[in-house]
Tab-separated table of C-alpha atoms in Angstrom:
chain	number	residue	atom	x	y	z
A	18	UNK	CA	48.744	31.098	82.498
A	19	UNK	CA	52.541	30.181	83.226
A	20	UNK	CA	54.137	30.827	85.976
A	21	UNK	CA	51.861	33.632	87.169
A	22	UNK	CA	48.507	30.644	88.794
A	23	UNK	CA	49.001	27.777	90.798
A	24	UNK	CA	46.336	25.085	91.721
A	25	UNK	CA	46.189	24.334	94.807
A	26	UNK	CA	43.704	21.202	96.509
A	27	UNK	CA	41.658	23.945	98.330
A	28	UNK	CA	42.037	27.981	95.850
A	29	UNK	CA	43.736	29.194	92.891
A	30	UNK	CA	46.234	31.060	93.570
A	31	UNK	CA	47.233	34.194	90.944
A	32	UNK	CA	50.729	35.721	91.336
A	33	UNK	CA	49.562	39.066	89.211
A	34	UNK	CA	52.919	41.649	89.022
A	35	UNK	CA	52.665	45.032	89.467
A	36	UNK	CA	55.901	46.072	89.464
A	37	UNK	CA	59.492	45.424	89.265
A	38	UNK	CA	58.681	45.582	93.704
A	39	UNK	CA	55.583	45.496	93.644
A	40	UNK	CA	53.083	42.525	93.413
A	41	UNK	CA	49.794	40.652	94.224
A	42	UNK	CA	48.963	37.404	95.189
A	43	UNK	CA	45.222	35.770	94.461
A	44	UNK	CA	44.080	33.956	96.258
A	45	UNK	CA	40.402	31.628	95.330
A	46	UNK	CA	39.145	29.463	96.924
A	47	UNK	CA	36.348	26.400	95.443
A	48	UNK	CA	33.730	23.848	95.461
A	49	UNK	CA	33.630	20.530	94.921
A	50	UNK	CA	30.903	19.590	92.924
A	51	UNK	CA	29.016	16.414	93.124
A	52	UNK	CA	30.519	16.599	97.202
A	53	UNK	CA	28.463	16.787	100.594
A	54	UNK	CA	27.935	19.993	101.479
A	55	UNK	CA	30.106	19.191	105.577
A	56	UNK	CA	32.409	18.483	103.023
A	57	UNK	CA	32.323	21.706	101.176
A	58	UNK	CA	32.316	23.740	104.568
A	59	UNK	CA	34.920	21.818	106.146
A	60	UNK	CA	37.127	22.479	103.577
A	61	UNK	CA	36.428	25.762	103.181
A	62	UNK	CA	37.411	25.680	107.164
A	63	UNK	CA	40.108	24.382	107.149
A	64	UNK	CA	40.999	27.003	104.277
A	65	UNK	CA	39.582	30.128	106.473
A	66	UNK	CA	41.623	29.449	109.742
A	67	UNK	CA	45.425	28.237	107.441
A	68	UNK	CA	44.784	30.991	104.960
A	69	UNK	CA	42.314	33.866	107.435
A	70	UNK	CA	43.886	36.377	108.918
A	71	UNK	CA	44.912	35.087	112.148
A	72	UNK	CA	45.827	31.599	110.494
A	73	UNK	CA	49.291	30.749	109.405
A	74	UNK	CA	49.080	30.676	106.155
A	75	UNK	CA	49.362	33.078	104.710
A	76	UNK	CA	51.050	35.363	106.105
A	77	UNK	CA	53.498	33.288	106.551
A	78	UNK	CA	53.313	33.228	102.515
A	79	UNK	CA	53.475	36.873	102.326
A	80	UNK	CA	56.417	36.444	104.614
A	81	UNK	CA	58.069	34.536	102.007
A	82	UNK	CA	57.599	35.936	99.098
A	83	UNK	CA	58.485	39.650	100.943
A	84	UNK	CA	61.660	38.487	101.996
A	85	UNK	CA	63.189	36.628	98.687
A	86	UNK	CA	61.575	40.253	97.586
A	87	UNK	CA	64.599	41.267	100.149
A	88	UNK	CA	66.743	39.436	99.218
A	89	UNK	CA	67.056	39.799	95.338
A	90	UNK	CA	68.231	43.642	96.546
A	91	UNK	CA	71.369	42.494	97.049
A	92	UNK	CA	74.241	42.755	95.147
A	93	UNK	CA	76.751	40.028	95.649
A	94	UNK	CA	76.337	37.625	93.224
A	95	UNK	CA	74.676	37.550	90.632
A	96	UNK	CA	72.447	34.493	90.336
A	97	UNK	CA	69.992	32.009	92.657
A	98	UNK	CA	72.260	28.738	93.773
A	99	UNK	CA	68.702	26.396	93.389
A	100	UNK	CA	70.640	23.167	94.352
A	101	UNK	CA	70.350	21.310	96.961
A	102	UNK	CA	69.780	18.574	96.893
A	103	UNK	CA	70.564	18.598	92.959
A	104	UNK	CA	73.025	15.709	93.640
A	105	UNK	CA	70.049	13.658	94.541
A	106	UNK	CA	67.806	14.699	91.770
A	107	UNK	CA	66.972	11.192	89.324
A	108	UNK	CA	64.729	11.991	85.911
A	109	UNK	CA	61.984	8.647	85.964
A	110	UNK	CA	60.035	9.101	82.633
A	111	UNK	CA	61.233	12.606	81.271
A	112	UNK	CA	60.862	14.093	85.036
A	113	UNK	CA	63.072	15.131	87.533
A	114	UNK	CA	62.535	13.710	91.015
A	115	UNK	CA	63.995	15.128	94.591
A	116	UNK	CA	63.348	14.044	97.660
A	117	UNK	CA	61.133	16.571	100.052
A	118	UNK	CA	63.905	18.169	101.395
A	119	UNK	CA	65.052	19.356	97.883
A	120	UNK	CA	65.025	22.176	95.571
A	121	UNK	CA	63.381	20.584	92.875
A	122	UNK	CA	60.296	21.957	92.503
A	123	UNK	CA	61.872	25.234	92.413
A	124	UNK	CA	65.247	23.818	89.828
A	125	UNK	CA	61.536	22.281	87.762
A	126	UNK	CA	59.996	25.827	88.110
A	127	UNK	CA	62.902	27.870	86.899
A	128	UNK	CA	63.576	24.960	83.505
A	129	UNK	CA	59.755	25.155	82.007
A	130	UNK	CA	60.200	29.226	82.401
A	131	UNK	CA	63.535	28.414	80.360
A	132	UNK	CA	61.529	26.495	78.198
A	133	UNK	CA	58.905	28.286	78.428
A	134	UNK	CA	60.891	31.676	76.590
A	135	UNK	CA	63.098	29.765	74.200
A	136	UNK	CA	59.931	28.692	72.021
A	137	UNK	CA	58.467	30.892	68.972
């Protein structure tokens, strides 16, 4: 499942690599059990407004994915720097904590990836 499955408050996102330069992103909206129908309806409408054809979520995310892929084609440096806020990152109960503007989540993902790749 890691790193291709992401659980959000309103949907599940699955990243499906298709080729070196091609990735499919699948979204699955889900309903909550044992709540009034109005709550799920509101969640669906909010999801549609944000991720629908006229929304800002999907086009923005797809543009980010596209630009990342474009950037990865560059030949300048053999690495990507993800050090924004690293100087103030702290460890609490074994977990790295950063400010909301830091790249702590990105560093965390790569730490988990490195750990998963090191396991037999």
